[in-house]
Phi, psi and omega in degrees: 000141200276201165288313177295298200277346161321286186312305199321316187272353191293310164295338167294283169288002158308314203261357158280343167276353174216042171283326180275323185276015175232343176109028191243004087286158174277149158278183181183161201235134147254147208237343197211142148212157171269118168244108189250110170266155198238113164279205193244351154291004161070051171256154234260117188314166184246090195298101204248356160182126153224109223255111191246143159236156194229123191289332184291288182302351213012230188310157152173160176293152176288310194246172152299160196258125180291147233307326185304320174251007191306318179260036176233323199236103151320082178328351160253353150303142210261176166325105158196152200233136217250172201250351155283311160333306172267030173238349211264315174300353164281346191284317234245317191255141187316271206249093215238125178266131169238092195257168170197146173242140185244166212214114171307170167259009183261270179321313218071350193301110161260152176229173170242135208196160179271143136266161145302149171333293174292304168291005185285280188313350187276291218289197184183133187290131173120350187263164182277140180204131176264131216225134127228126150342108136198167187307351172241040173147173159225155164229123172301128211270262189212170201254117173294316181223118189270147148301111187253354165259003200316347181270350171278299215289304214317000000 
């Protein structure tokens, strides 16, 4: 890497190592993650694969993961969604979301939240991740701690 794109990239990673320790994120245990679709009948959105992590038992689908993703997400694999995959689900659906819910680990305070696609696919339910919170979304700031068994638990 040269010097120019060195500097360039340096305040990004400055502020992803201390985005929690300045308030300008939450840290946050995920505890949930999520595919939620809007059909375009204004009909009751569609949990279409939910990824619970459970601290004794660890990662697992809440439900069978629906039929819509069913040949895209291996049920012992965590959550990732591929950008054919979310281009094929923006044709069929109003509205298509990639959520998570996070859990401080101090507080217990959870919040529910949007990610883009690509930090959606970053997390894993169990891991520790610096969040910032805002009304129209979030963004991840960086994964703090990985969940190292979810491939044991599944």
């Amino acid at each position: 890497m040269n010097r120019r794109a060195f500097l360039a990239v340096l305040p990004s990673i400055a502020l992803a190592g201390c985005a929690a320790q300045l308030g300008l994120a939450d840290r946050v245990e995920i505890t949930q993650k999520y595919v939620r679709l809007h059909p375009w009948d204004d009909d009751e959105p569609i949990y279409a694969a939910v990824r619970e992590h459970d601290t004794e038992a660890g990662p697992s689908y809440r439900d069978e993961i629906h039929e819509v993703l069913a040949d895209s997400i291996d049920d012992g694999e965590p959550i990732a969604i591929s950008e054919s995959v979310a281009d094929r689900l923006r044709g069929e659906f109003e509205a298509v979301e990639f959520r998570i819910r996070g859990c401080e680990p101090e507080t217990g305070d959870c919040r529910r939240t949007t990610l883009v696609r690509e930090d959606f696919n970053e997390v894993e339910v169990g891991d520790i991740a610096d969040i910032v919170f805002r009304s129209t979304g979030a963004g991840l700031v960086s994964v703090h701690e990985r969940y190292e068994n979810y491939s044991d638990s599944s």
